[in-house]
Amino acid sequence: MQPMRAGSKALIREINAALVLGELRAQPLQSRTDLAKRTGLSLPTISEIVSELLSTGIVEERATGRSAGGRRPVLLALKPDAGYVVGIKLTETRVIAVLTDMEATIVARDVTAVPDTSVGTVVDAVAAAVERVREAAHGRLVHGVGVGMAGVVDRASGVVRHATYSDWHDVDLTGLLAARVGLPVVLDNDVNTLVANEKWFGAGRGVDDVLVVSIGRGVGLGLVLDGRLYRGATGGAGEFGHTKVVPDGPRCACGGHGCLEALIGEPALRAQASAVLGRTVDLDEAAAVARQGNPAVQEIFRAVGRLLGTAVGNLVNLLNPRLVVLAGEGTRVSDLFRPDFDRALSLAVFDGLQHGLETIVDTWDDEAWAQGAAGMFLGELFQPNLRPDEAGRPSLTARTAG
């Protein structure tokens, strides 16, 4: 277990400031009295924290609310231009970069080609993309860079234990990037960046138990459990696509057989549709044929719904979430598998656990994944430094308390 910082007035101020900032992120335009009620802190403590946040330019007074008798309350919100964050989505062939303000609103974007997946080439491409989008900050503060990529990422150390689409093992990508761009860098599995964005800015806002299932070339899973992003002991939680669903099924890229990803990932669907049609087709062509009424190709997508619905139903039985989000590029064909998914999910879920369960489809493109990486960094930025080894981690609350 990692040691926690000893209790001190500075640490208490950091934690209290994090509570206030968290409330303003979740619901802007609150009065000091509102914040006291929601956080449980005293009004004098709230007033002191707000005064510090106003002086550092993190929070601003925007409007006045309705009076309940007496002076009209002043309403507070995060100041969007109190700094910027770069978000990066790494793929096999591209670096997708965005610059966002403090509310994760995109203000600049860039796409950089990556000719190969060697570590040096990727670091060069990321550094070039960061430099280009930083120009839109016009010299104002850029807090740091959030990076999402497919693979097993040790979030605590910033080391890539295994990269899904390249031969990387135990690469300190965080350290390499931070040294190159001269900014703090936070690295995580790309699905976790989706989860962070859903939790803070999307459908998961205010929901404590959320599953985000990404479907596309691979199948991934991100988890918010009891209000916290769950990564596992070494950052490997969520390898949902490599759960075995068909004994002795087709061989997966991981080397195993019968993995969910080997059955419903985009390469598998392309191969199945191409075999049925007698010609090579991509996913969009296969979907077009299915929508035109071809029953054999329709059945391919219906099978996706049944397999995915049953697998997600098993997750619901294990984790009892309030919200399930289907995301990723594969959702563009969700109209073809959603009815079978819903039926299979309903059949698989244990009686009673469907009560209050919501399932939605949230279509994300690569730019949105990059925005998620920025949102992930923002999430880190608004947290206190609770352990001694986090003293150098970017934290607005530590800066405010200091």
mmCIF file of C-alpha atoms in Angstrom:
data_model
loop_
_atom_site.group_PDB
_atom_site.id
_atom_site.type_symbol
_atom_site.label_atom_id
_atom_site.label_comp_id
_atom_site.label_asym_id
_atom_site.label_seq_id
_atom_site.Cartn_x
_atom_site.Cartn_y
_atom_site.Cartn_z
ATOM 1 C CA MET A 1 0.000 0.000 0.000
ATOM 2 C CA GLN A 2 1.366 3.421 -0.916
ATOM 3 C CA PRO A 3 1.853 5.794 2.046
ATOM 4 C CA MET A 4 -0.528 8.709 2.433
ATOM 5 C CA ARG A 5 0.564 12.231 3.270
ATOM 6 C CA ALA A 6 0.416 13.047 6.926
ATOM 7 C CA GLY A 7 -2.539 15.198 7.942
ATOM 8 C CA SER A 8 -1.836 18.933 7.829
ATOM 9 C CA LYS A 9 -3.646 22.199 7.314
ATOM 10 C CA ALA A 10 -2.307 22.370 3.759
ATOM 11 C CA LEU A 11 -3.619 18.894 2.926
ATOM 12 C CA ILE A 12 -7.026 19.703 4.432
ATOM 13 C CA ARG A 13 -7.171 22.891 2.329
ATOM 14 C CA GLU A 14 -6.298 20.887 -0.797
ATOM 15 C CA ILE A 15 -9.044 18.355 -0.108
ATOM 16 C CA ASN A 16 -11.599 21.084 0.615
ATOM 17 C CA ALA A 17 -10.619 22.987 -2.534
ATOM 18 C CA ALA A 18 -11.014 19.762 -4.532
ATOM 19 C CA LEU A 19 -14.520 19.341 -3.135
ATOM 20 C CA VAL A 20 -15.466 22.863 -4.216
ATOM 21 C CA LEU A 21 -13.942 22.508 -7.677
ATOM 22 C CA GLY A 22 -15.606 19.135 -8.116
ATOM 23 C CA GLU A 23 -18.995 20.620 -7.329
ATOM 24 C CA LEU A 24 -18.461 23.490 -9.763
ATOM 25 C CA ARG A 25 -17.404 21.049 -12.491
ATOM 26 C CA ALA A 26 -20.491 18.933 -11.897
ATOM 27 C CA GLN A 27 -22.860 21.901 -11.703
ATOM 28 C CA PRO A 28 -21.706 25.405 -12.641
ATOM 29 C CA LEU A 29 -23.343 28.578 -11.359
ATOM 30 C CA GLN A 30 -23.632 27.818 -7.660
ATOM 31 C CA SER A 31 -23.593 30.287 -4.816
ATOM 32 C CA ARG A 32 -21.322 30.020 -1.795
ATOM 33 C CA THR A 33 -24.329 28.859 0.210
ATOM 34 C CA ASP A 34 -25.083 26.171 -2.396
ATOM 35 C CA LEU A 35 -21.503 24.937 -2.174
ATOM 36 C CA ALA A 36 -21.639 24.787 1.612
ATOM 37 C CA LYS A 37 -24.786 22.659 1.483
ATOM 38 C CA ARG A 38 -23.427 20.319 -1.193
ATOM 39 C CA THR A 39 -19.952 19.800 0.285
ATOM 40 C CA GLY A 40 -20.882 19.828 3.969
ATOM 41 C CA LEU A 41 -18.252 22.493 4.642
ATOM 42 C CA SER A 42 -19.007 25.541 6.718
ATOM 43 C CA LEU A 43 -19.865 28.800 4.986
ATOM 44 C CA PRO A 44 -16.727 30.551 6.349
ATOM 45 C CA THR A 45 -14.564 27.710 4.985
ATOM 46 C CA ILE A 46 -16.299 27.931 1.611
ATOM 47 C CA SER A 47 -15.821 31.703 1.544
ATOM 48 C CA GLU A 48 -12.104 31.316 2.262
ATOM 49 C CA ILE A 49 -11.634 28.675 -0.435
ATOM 50 C CA VAL A 50 -13.632 30.658 -2.994
ATOM 51 C CA SER A 51 -11.572 33.757 -2.226
ATOM 52 C CA GLU A 52 -8.369 31.787 -2.938
ATOM 53 C CA LEU A 53 -9.807 30.317 -6.151
ATOM 54 C CA LEU A 54 -10.925 33.752 -7.333
ATOM 55 C CA SER A 55 -7.508 35.243 -6.627
ATOM 56 C CA THR A 56 -5.748 32.525 -8.636
ATOM 57 C CA GLY A 57 -8.152 32.980 -11.557
ATOM 58 C CA ILE A 58 -9.494 29.431 -11.506
ATOM 59 C CA VAL A 59 -13.045 30.454 -10.582
ATOM 60 C CA GLU A 60 -15.039 33.504 -11.596
ATOM 61 C CA GLU A 61 -18.228 35.262 -10.503
ATOM 62 C CA ARG A 62 -20.600 35.181 -13.443
ATOM 63 C CA ALA A 63 -24.094 36.143 -12.364
ATOM 64 C CA THR A 64 -26.438 36.739 -9.495
ATOM 65 C CA GLY A 65 -29.153 34.318 -8.482
ATOM 66 C CA ARG A 66 -32.636 34.803 -7.111
ATOM 67 C CA SER A 67 -32.957 36.229 -3.663
ATOM 68 C CA ALA A 68 -34.754 34.313 -0.932
ATOM 69 C CA GLY A 69 -35.117 37.577 0.941
ATOM 70 C CA GLY A 70 -32.118 39.868 1.232
ATOM 71 C CA ARG A 71 -29.075 40.269 -0.984
ATOM 72 C CA ARG A 72 -29.087 38.307 -4.268
ATOM 73 C CA PRO A 73 -26.448 35.543 -4.159
ATOM 74 C CA VAL A 74 -23.429 35.724 -6.451
ATOM 75 C CA LEU A 75 -23.084 32.628 -8.632
ATOM 76 C CA LEU A 76 -19.715 30.992 -9.271
ATOM 77 C CA ALA A 77 -18.286 28.899 -12.101
ATOM 78 C CA LEU A 78 -14.954 27.631 -13.341
ATOM 79 C CA LYS A 79 -13.178 30.127 -15.559
ATOM 80 C CA PRO A 80 -12.845 28.374 -18.950
ATOM 81 C CA ASP A 81 -9.705 30.266 -20.009
ATOM 82 C CA ALA A 82 -7.845 29.752 -16.717
ATOM 83 C CA GLY A 83 -5.526 27.580 -18.769
ATOM 84 C CA TYR A 84 -5.544 24.917 -21.436
ATOM 85 C CA VAL A 85 -4.916 21.202 -21.744
ATOM 86 C CA VAL A 86 -3.721 19.110 -24.692
ATOM 87 C CA GLY A 87 -5.473 15.797 -25.361
ATOM 88 C CA ILE A 88 -3.875 13.093 -27.509
ATOM 89 C CA LYS A 89 -5.347 9.949 -29.049
ATOM 90 C CA LEU A 90 -2.669 7.561 -30.354
ATOM 91 C CA THR A 91 -3.593 5.135 -33.113
ATOM 92 C CA GLU A 92 -1.444 2.882 -35.260
ATOM 93 C CA THR A 93 -1.101 5.498 -37.968
ATOM 94 C CA ARG A 94 -2.039 8.894 -36.503
ATOM 95 C CA VAL A 95 -1.721 11.256 -33.591
ATOM 96 C CA ILE A 96 -4.997 13.096 -33.078
ATOM 97 C CA ALA A 97 -4.458 16.169 -30.881
ATOM 98 C CA VAL A 98 -6.813 18.779 -29.441
ATOM 99 C CA LEU A 99 -6.341 21.816 -27.245
ATOM 100 C CA THR A 100 -9.184 22.362 -24.788
ATOM 101 C CA ASP A 101 -10.098 24.953 -22.223
ATOM 102 C CA MET A 102 -10.876 24.135 -18.601
ATOM 103 C CA GLU A 103 -14.347 22.904 -19.531
ATOM 104 C CA ALA A 104 -12.893 20.445 -22.108
ATOM 105 C CA THR A 105 -14.225 22.574 -24.997
ATOM 106 C CA ILE A 106 -12.013 22.105 -28.051
ATOM 107 C CA VAL A 107 -10.325 25.307 -29.246
ATOM 108 C CA ALA A 108 -7.745 23.787 -31.650
ATOM 109 C CA ARG A 109 -7.138 20.462 -33.361
ATOM 110 C CA ASP A 110 -4.425 18.674 -35.331
ATOM 111 C CA VAL A 111 -3.846 15.307 -37.008
ATOM 112 C CA THR A 112 -0.292 14.061 -37.527
ATOM 113 C CA ALA A 113 0.627 10.976 -39.539
ATOM 114 C CA VAL A 114 2.828 8.359 -37.866
ATOM 115 C CA PRO A 115 4.869 6.468 -40.490
ATOM 116 C CA ASP A 116 5.788 3.631 -38.125
ATOM 117 C CA THR A 117 5.154 2.585 -34.522
ATOM 118 C CA SER A 118 8.703 2.778 -33.186
ATOM 119 C CA VAL A 119 8.939 4.624 -29.882
ATOM 120 C CA GLY A 120 11.110 7.414 -31.281
ATOM 121 C CA THR A 121 8.787 8.049 -34.214
ATOM 122 C CA VAL A 122 5.718 8.189 -31.972
ATOM 123 C CA VAL A 123 7.396 10.577 -29.508
ATOM 124 C CA ASP A 124 8.428 12.848 -32.397
ATOM 125 C CA ALA A 125 4.897 12.854 -33.809
ATOM 126 C CA VAL A 126 3.276 13.611 -30.458
ATOM 127 C CA ALA A 127 5.740 16.428 -29.759
ATOM 128 C CA ALA A 128 5.030 17.983 -33.162
ATOM 129 C CA ALA A 129 1.271 17.769 -32.625
ATOM 130 C CA VAL A 130 1.503 19.312 -29.135
ATOM 131 C CA GLU A 131 3.590 22.174 -30.482
ATOM 132 C CA ARG A 132 1.054 22.954 -33.203
ATOM 133 C CA VAL A 133 -2.047 22.990 -31.013
ATOM 134 C CA ARG A 134 -0.258 24.978 -28.272
ATOM 135 C CA GLU A 135 -0.055 27.895 -30.675
ATOM 136 C CA ALA A 136 -3.800 28.437 -30.174
ATOM 137 C CA ALA A 137 -3.167 29.192 -26.482
ATOM 138 C CA HIS A 138 -1.383 32.395 -27.583
ATOM 139 C CA GLY A 139 1.184 32.170 -24.809
ATOM 140 C CA ARG A 140 -1.332 31.513 -22.039
ATOM 141 C CA LEU A 141 -0.836 28.704 -19.548
ATOM 142 C CA VAL A 142 -1.008 25.119 -20.827
ATOM 143 C CA HIS A 143 -1.296 22.845 -17.803
ATOM 144 C CA GLY A 144 -0.219 19.616 -19.472
ATOM 145 C CA VAL A 145 -0.968 16.751 -21.824
ATOM 146 C CA GLY A 146 -3.328 13.788 -21.508
ATOM 147 C CA VAL A 147 -2.574 10.785 -23.740
ATOM 148 C CA GLY A 148 -4.758 7.764 -24.455
ATOM 149 C CA MET A 149 -3.580 4.634 -26.267
ATOM 150 C CA ALA A 150 -4.618 1.013 -26.627
ATOM 151 C CA GLY A 151 -2.757 -1.346 -24.349
ATOM 152 C CA VAL A 152 -1.907 -2.111 -20.748
ATOM 153 C CA VAL A 153 -0.734 1.106 -19.126
ATOM 154 C CA ASP A 154 0.571 1.285 -15.564
ATOM 155 C CA ARG A 155 -1.124 4.543 -14.672
ATOM 156 C CA ALA A 156 0.926 5.132 -11.495
ATOM 157 C CA SER A 157 4.313 4.909 -13.224
ATOM 158 C CA GLY A 158 3.243 6.033 -16.696
ATOM 159 C CA VAL A 159 4.847 2.945 -18.225
ATOM 160 C CA VAL A 160 3.318 1.112 -21.185
ATOM 161 C CA ARG A 161 3.496 -2.535 -20.145
ATOM 162 C CA HIS A 162 2.108 -3.750 -23.453
ATOM 163 C CA ALA A 163 0.955 -1.796 -26.510
ATOM 164 C CA THR A 164 -1.856 -3.409 -28.454
ATOM 165 C CA TYR A 165 -0.775 -2.435 -31.947
ATOM 166 C CA SER A 166 3.024 -2.305 -31.621
ATOM 167 C CA ASP A 167 5.848 -4.309 -30.105
ATOM 168 C CA TRP A 168 6.262 -2.202 -26.979
ATOM 169 C CA HIS A 169 6.966 -3.664 -23.571
ATOM 170 C CA ASP A 170 7.758 -1.621 -20.431
ATOM 171 C CA VAL A 171 8.227 1.681 -22.267
ATOM 172 C CA ASP A 172 8.329 4.812 -20.098
ATOM 173 C CA LEU A 173 6.307 6.810 -22.605
ATOM 174 C CA THR A 174 5.191 9.343 -19.992
ATOM 175 C CA GLY A 175 8.766 10.209 -19.091
ATOM 176 C CA LEU A 176 9.871 10.398 -22.710
ATOM 177 C CA LEU A 177 6.992 12.683 -23.678
ATOM 178 C CA ALA A 178 7.267 14.932 -20.611
ATOM 179 C CA ALA A 179 10.974 15.473 -21.266
ATOM 180 C CA ARG A 180 10.286 16.225 -24.916
ATOM 181 C CA VAL A 181 7.329 18.622 -24.621
ATOM 182 C CA GLY A 182 8.320 20.245 -21.316
ATOM 183 C CA LEU A 183 4.875 19.734 -19.771
ATOM 184 C CA PRO A 184 3.338 17.308 -17.276
ATOM 185 C CA VAL A 185 1.964 14.228 -19.054
ATOM 186 C CA VAL A 186 -0.749 11.818 -17.914
ATOM 187 C CA LEU A 187 -0.978 8.531 -19.839
ATOM 188 C CA ASP A 188 -3.741 5.940 -19.702
ATOM 189 C CA ASN A 189 -5.512 3.262 -21.672
ATOM 190 C CA ASP A 190 -7.616 4.996 -24.305
ATOM 191 C CA VAL A 191 -10.884 3.508 -23.071
ATOM 192 C CA ASN A 192 -10.216 5.067 -19.675
ATOM 193 C CA THR A 193 -10.027 8.452 -21.363
ATOM 194 C CA LEU A 194 -13.533 7.823 -22.699
ATOM 195 C CA VAL A 195 -14.676 6.924 -19.209
ATOM 196 C CA ALA A 196 -13.153 10.069 -17.732
ATOM 197 C CA ASN A 197 -14.918 12.226 -20.288
ATOM 198 C CA GLU A 198 -18.232 10.418 -19.831
ATOM 199 C CA LYS A 199 -17.911 10.778 -16.067
ATOM 200 C CA TRP A 200 -17.075 14.487 -16.029
ATOM 201 C CA PHE A 201 -18.697 15.861 -19.169
ATOM 202 C CA GLY A 202 -20.972 13.208 -20.701
ATOM 203 C CA ALA A 203 -23.792 10.816 -19.905
ATOM 204 C CA GLY A 204 -22.047 9.552 -16.766
ATOM 205 C CA ARG A 205 -22.042 12.931 -15.066
ATOM 206 C CA GLY A 206 -23.341 12.427 -11.544
ATOM 207 C CA VAL A 207 -23.501 8.609 -11.924
ATOM 208 C CA ASP A 208 -21.282 6.608 -9.558
ATOM 209 C CA ASP A 209 -21.339 3.214 -11.312
ATOM 210 C CA VAL A 210 -20.751 3.275 -15.070
ATOM 211 C CA LEU A 211 -19.487 0.758 -17.622
ATOM 212 C CA VAL A 212 -18.156 2.077 -20.934
ATOM 213 C CA VAL A 213 -17.809 -0.679 -23.539
ATOM 214 C CA SER A 214 -15.871 0.350 -26.638
ATOM 215 C CA ILE A 215 -16.324 -1.596 -29.863
ATOM 216 C CA GLY A 216 -14.313 -1.216 -33.032
ATOM 217 C CA ARG A 217 -11.149 -2.938 -34.127
ATOM 218 C CA GLY A 218 -10.933 -4.193 -30.565
ATOM 219 C CA VAL A 219 -13.357 -4.464 -27.669
ATOM 220 C CA GLY A 220 -12.502 -2.576 -24.496
ATOM 221 C CA LEU A 221 -14.030 -1.727 -21.154
ATOM 222 C CA GLY A 222 -13.719 1.177 -18.772
ATOM 223 C CA LEU A 223 -15.207 1.159 -15.296
ATOM 224 C CA VAL A 224 -16.345 3.766 -12.825
ATOM 225 C CA LEU A 225 -17.122 1.966 -9.586
ATOM 226 C CA ASP A 226 -18.474 3.843 -6.580
ATOM 227 C CA GLY A 227 -17.546 7.126 -8.239
ATOM 228 C CA ARG A 228 -13.918 6.224 -9.013
ATOM 229 C CA LEU A 229 -12.237 5.114 -12.214
ATOM 230 C CA TYR A 230 -11.102 1.526 -11.684
ATOM 231 C CA ARG A 231 -7.869 0.502 -13.415
ATOM 232 C CA GLY A 232 -6.836 -2.647 -11.547
ATOM 233 C CA ALA A 233 -3.575 -3.466 -9.793
ATOM 234 C CA THR A 234 -1.311 -2.775 -12.784
ATOM 235 C CA GLY A 235 -3.570 -0.823 -15.143
ATOM 236 C CA GLY A 236 -4.860 -3.892 -16.942
ATOM 237 C CA ALA A 237 -8.497 -3.855 -15.849
ATOM 238 C CA GLY A 238 -10.982 -3.804 -18.704
ATOM 239 C CA GLU A 239 -9.541 -6.278 -21.198
ATOM 240 C CA PHE A 240 -13.118 -7.244 -21.899
ATOM 241 C CA GLY A 241 -12.412 -8.210 -25.487
ATOM 242 C CA HIS A 242 -10.243 -11.082 -24.323
ATOM 243 C CA THR A 243 -12.858 -12.804 -22.231
ATOM 244 C CA LYS A 244 -13.454 -16.238 -23.712
ATOM 245 C CA VAL A 245 -17.009 -16.635 -24.987
ATOM 246 C CA VAL A 246 -16.769 -19.564 -27.442
ATOM 247 C CA PRO A 247 -14.622 -22.544 -26.386
ATOM 248 C CA ASP A 248 -12.284 -23.532 -29.219
ATOM 249 C CA GLY A 249 -13.478 -20.485 -31.172
ATOM 250 C CA PRO A 250 -11.443 -18.532 -33.739
ATOM 251 C CA ARG A 251 -7.894 -17.548 -32.917
ATOM 252 C CA CYS A 252 -7.503 -14.041 -31.511
ATOM 253 C CA ALA A 253 -4.637 -11.604 -32.098
ATOM 254 C CA CYS A 254 -3.721 -12.129 -28.430
ATOM 255 C CA GLY A 255 -2.899 -15.757 -29.181
ATOM 256 C CA GLY A 256 -5.951 -17.186 -27.435
ATOM 257 C CA HIS A 257 -9.051 -18.755 -28.927
ATOM 258 C CA GLY A 258 -12.711 -17.796 -28.661
ATOM 259 C CA CYS A 259 -12.164 -14.227 -27.412
ATOM 260 C CA LEU A 260 -15.097 -11.825 -27.731
ATOM 261 C CA GLU A 261 -12.898 -9.509 -29.823
ATOM 262 C CA ALA A 262 -12.096 -12.309 -32.289
ATOM 263 C CA LEU A 263 -15.817 -12.744 -32.893
ATOM 264 C CA ILE A 264 -17.216 -9.207 -32.958
ATOM 265 C CA GLY A 265 -14.230 -6.918 -33.572
ATOM 266 C CA GLU A 266 -14.190 -5.055 -36.887
ATOM 267 C CA PRO A 267 -11.609 -7.365 -38.558
ATOM 268 C CA ALA A 268 -13.781 -10.382 -37.725
ATOM 269 C CA LEU A 269 -16.897 -8.719 -39.125
ATOM 270 C CA ARG A 270 -15.104 -7.722 -42.325
ATOM 271 C CA ALA A 271 -13.883 -11.287 -42.801
ATOM 272 C CA GLN A 272 -17.308 -12.792 -42.151
ATOM 273 C CA ALA A 273 -19.088 -10.398 -44.518
ATOM 274 C CA SER A 274 -16.449 -10.848 -47.215
ATOM 275 C CA ALA A 275 -16.831 -14.633 -47.014
ATOM 276 C CA VAL A 276 -20.614 -14.381 -47.345
ATOM 277 C CA LEU A 277 -20.492 -11.933 -50.278
ATOM 278 C CA GLY A 278 -17.590 -13.557 -52.105
ATOM 279 C CA ARG A 279 -15.645 -10.301 -52.316
ATOM 280 C CA THR A 280 -13.614 -8.127 -49.969
ATOM 281 C CA VAL A 281 -15.717 -5.494 -48.207
ATOM 282 C CA ASP A 282 -15.104 -3.101 -45.337
ATOM 283 C CA LEU A 283 -17.466 -2.640 -42.404
ATOM 284 C CA ASP A 284 -19.373 0.236 -43.957
ATOM 285 C CA GLU A 285 -19.984 -1.721 -47.177
ATOM 286 C CA ALA A 286 -21.139 -4.727 -45.160
ATOM 287 C CA ALA A 287 -23.509 -2.521 -43.194
ATOM 288 C CA ALA A 288 -24.917 -1.008 -46.394
ATOM 289 C CA VAL A 289 -25.621 -4.487 -47.787
ATOM 290 C CA ALA A 290 -27.324 -5.488 -44.532
ATOM 291 C CA ARG A 291 -29.484 -2.363 -44.568
ATOM 292 C CA GLN A 292 -30.502 -3.199 -48.125
ATOM 293 C CA GLY A 293 -31.989 -6.451 -46.820
ATOM 294 C CA ASN A 294 -29.361 -9.159 -47.324
ATOM 295 C CA PRO A 295 -30.394 -11.737 -44.678
ATOM 296 C CA ALA A 296 -27.003 -13.495 -44.454
ATOM 297 C CA VAL A 297 -25.136 -10.247 -43.723
ATOM 298 C CA GLN A 298 -27.906 -9.096 -41.394
ATOM 299 C CA GLU A 299 -27.356 -12.287 -39.405
ATOM 300 C CA ILE A 300 -23.681 -11.386 -38.926
ATOM 301 C CA PHE A 301 -24.675 -8.171 -37.186
ATOM 302 C CA ARG A 302 -27.485 -9.852 -35.248
ATOM 303 C CA ALA A 303 -24.939 -12.357 -33.916
ATOM 304 C CA VAL A 304 -22.822 -9.406 -32.756
ATOM 305 C CA GLY A 305 -25.809 -8.142 -30.778
ATOM 306 C CA ARG A 306 -26.432 -11.520 -29.158
ATOM 307 C CA LEU A 307 -22.800 -12.102 -28.187
ATOM 308 C CA LEU A 308 -22.227 -8.572 -26.948
ATOM 309 C CA GLY A 309 -25.532 -8.407 -25.082
ATOM 310 C CA THR A 310 -24.827 -11.664 -23.261
ATOM 311 C CA ALA A 311 -21.275 -10.603 -22.402
ATOM 312 C CA VAL A 312 -22.400 -7.194 -21.116
ATOM 313 C CA GLY A 313 -25.177 -8.924 -19.174
ATOM 314 C CA ASN A 314 -22.518 -10.933 -17.359
ATOM 315 C CA LEU A 315 -20.759 -7.668 -16.471
ATOM 316 C CA VAL A 316 -24.016 -6.263 -15.124
ATOM 317 C CA ASN A 317 -24.445 -9.367 -12.956
ATOM 318 C CA LEU A 318 -20.938 -8.927 -11.564
ATOM 319 C CA LEU A 319 -20.822 -5.161 -11.098
ATOM 320 C CA ASN A 320 -24.435 -3.902 -10.929
ATOM 321 C CA PRO A 321 -23.871 -0.595 -12.762
ATOM 322 C CA ARG A 322 -26.429 2.170 -13.124
ATOM 323 C CA LEU A 323 -25.344 3.053 -16.674
ATOM 324 C CA VAL A 324 -23.840 1.113 -19.594
ATOM 325 C CA VAL A 325 -22.422 3.179 -22.471
ATOM 326 C CA LEU A 326 -21.612 1.593 -25.823
ATOM 327 C CA ALA A 327 -18.965 3.705 -27.531
ATOM 328 C CA GLY A 328 -16.284 3.532 -30.191
ATOM 329 C CA GLU A 329 -16.246 3.518 -33.965
ATOM 330 C CA GLY A 330 -18.241 0.285 -34.100
ATOM 331 C CA THR A 331 -21.330 2.090 -32.836
ATOM 332 C CA ARG A 332 -21.888 3.480 -36.341
ATOM 333 C CA VAL A 333 -23.534 0.135 -37.167
ATOM 334 C CA SER A 334 -25.432 -0.130 -33.881
ATOM 335 C CA ASP A 335 -28.774 0.074 -35.691
ATOM 336 C CA LEU A 336 -28.010 -3.388 -37.064
ATOM 337 C CA PHE A 337 -27.211 -5.074 -33.751
ATOM 338 C CA ARG A 338 -28.961 -3.004 -31.070
ATOM 339 C CA PRO A 339 -32.309 -4.888 -31.024
ATOM 340 C CA ASP A 340 -30.579 -8.251 -30.548
ATOM 341 C CA PHE A 341 -28.194 -6.694 -28.024
ATOM 342 C CA ASP A 342 -31.110 -5.429 -25.926
ATOM 343 C CA ARG A 343 -32.857 -8.806 -25.983
ATOM 344 C CA ALA A 344 -29.713 -10.743 -25.090
ATOM 345 C CA LEU A 345 -28.870 -8.288 -22.311
ATOM 346 C CA SER A 346 -32.346 -8.649 -20.839
ATOM 347 C CA LEU A 347 -32.103 -12.452 -20.896
ATOM 348 C CA ALA A 348 -28.628 -12.489 -19.348
ATOM 349 C CA VAL A 349 -29.154 -10.064 -16.474
ATOM 350 C CA PHE A 350 -30.144 -11.524 -13.125
ATOM 351 C CA ASP A 351 -33.661 -10.706 -11.985
ATOM 352 C CA GLY A 352 -33.769 -7.336 -10.228
ATOM 353 C CA LEU A 353 -30.486 -5.951 -11.554
ATOM 354 C CA GLN A 354 -32.169 -4.384 -14.581
ATOM 355 C CA HIS A 355 -34.127 -2.077 -12.318
ATOM 356 C CA GLY A 356 -32.828 1.440 -12.960
ATOM 357 C CA LEU A 357 -30.239 0.218 -15.485
ATOM 358 C CA GLU A 358 -29.811 2.508 -18.494
ATOM 359 C CA THR A 359 -28.004 1.535 -21.696
ATOM 360 C CA ILE A 360 -27.077 4.160 -24.272
ATOM 361 C CA VAL A 361 -25.032 4.388 -27.459
ATOM 362 C CA ASP A 362 -22.580 7.281 -27.564
ATOM 363 C CA THR A 363 -20.867 7.692 -30.933
ATOM 364 C CA TRP A 364 -17.263 8.859 -30.596
ATOM 365 C CA ASP A 365 -14.809 9.721 -33.356
ATOM 366 C CA ASP A 366 -11.032 9.923 -32.890
ATOM 367 C CA GLU A 367 -11.209 13.608 -32.020
ATOM 368 C CA ALA A 368 -13.637 12.848 -29.223
ATOM 369 C CA TRP A 369 -11.196 10.246 -27.845
ATOM 370 C CA ALA A 370 -8.531 12.973 -27.815
ATOM 371 C CA GLN A 371 -10.976 15.256 -26.020
ATOM 372 C CA GLY A 372 -11.442 12.430 -23.533
ATOM 373 C CA ALA A 373 -7.684 12.375 -22.921
ATOM 374 C CA ALA A 374 -7.826 16.100 -22.176
ATOM 375 C CA GLY A 375 -10.773 15.480 -19.850
ATOM 376 C CA MET A 376 -8.748 12.797 -18.089
ATOM 377 C CA PHE A 377 -5.912 15.264 -17.471
ATOM 378 C CA LEU A 378 -8.410 17.827 -16.188
ATOM 379 C CA GLY A 379 -9.705 15.207 -13.767
ATOM 380 C CA GLU A 380 -6.179 14.786 -12.399
ATOM 381 C CA LEU A 381 -5.697 18.539 -12.256
ATOM 382 C CA PHE A 382 -8.642 18.980 -9.913
ATOM 383 C CA GLN A 383 -7.498 16.365 -7.397
ATOM 384 C CA PRO A 384 -5.385 16.926 -4.264
ATOM 385 C CA ASN A 385 -1.952 15.321 -3.954
ATOM 386 C CA LEU A 386 -2.701 12.692 -1.327
ATOM 387 C CA ARG A 387 0.585 10.748 -1.359
ATOM 388 C CA PRO A 388 4.141 11.961 -0.758
ATOM 389 C CA ASP A 389 5.255 10.782 -4.222
ATOM 390 C CA GLU A 390 2.642 13.027 -5.868
ATOM 391 C CA ALA A 391 4.276 16.277 -4.769
ATOM 392 C CA GLY A 392 5.291 17.084 -8.347
ATOM 393 C CA ARG A 393 1.983 16.088 -9.932
ATOM 394 C CA PRO A 394 0.006 18.951 -11.479
ATOM 395 C CA SER A 395 -2.757 19.922 -9.066
ATOM 396 C CA LEU A 396 -4.764 23.131 -9.018
ATOM 397 C CA THR A 397 -5.895 22.401 -5.476
ATOM 398 C CA ALA A 398 -2.296 22.076 -4.263
ATOM 399 C CA ARG A 399 -1.451 25.316 -6.028
ATOM 400 C CA THR A 400 -4.438 27.034 -4.416
ATOM 401 C CA ALA A 401 -3.646 25.680 -0.953
ATOM 402 C CA GLY A 402 -0.033 26.742 -1.384
#
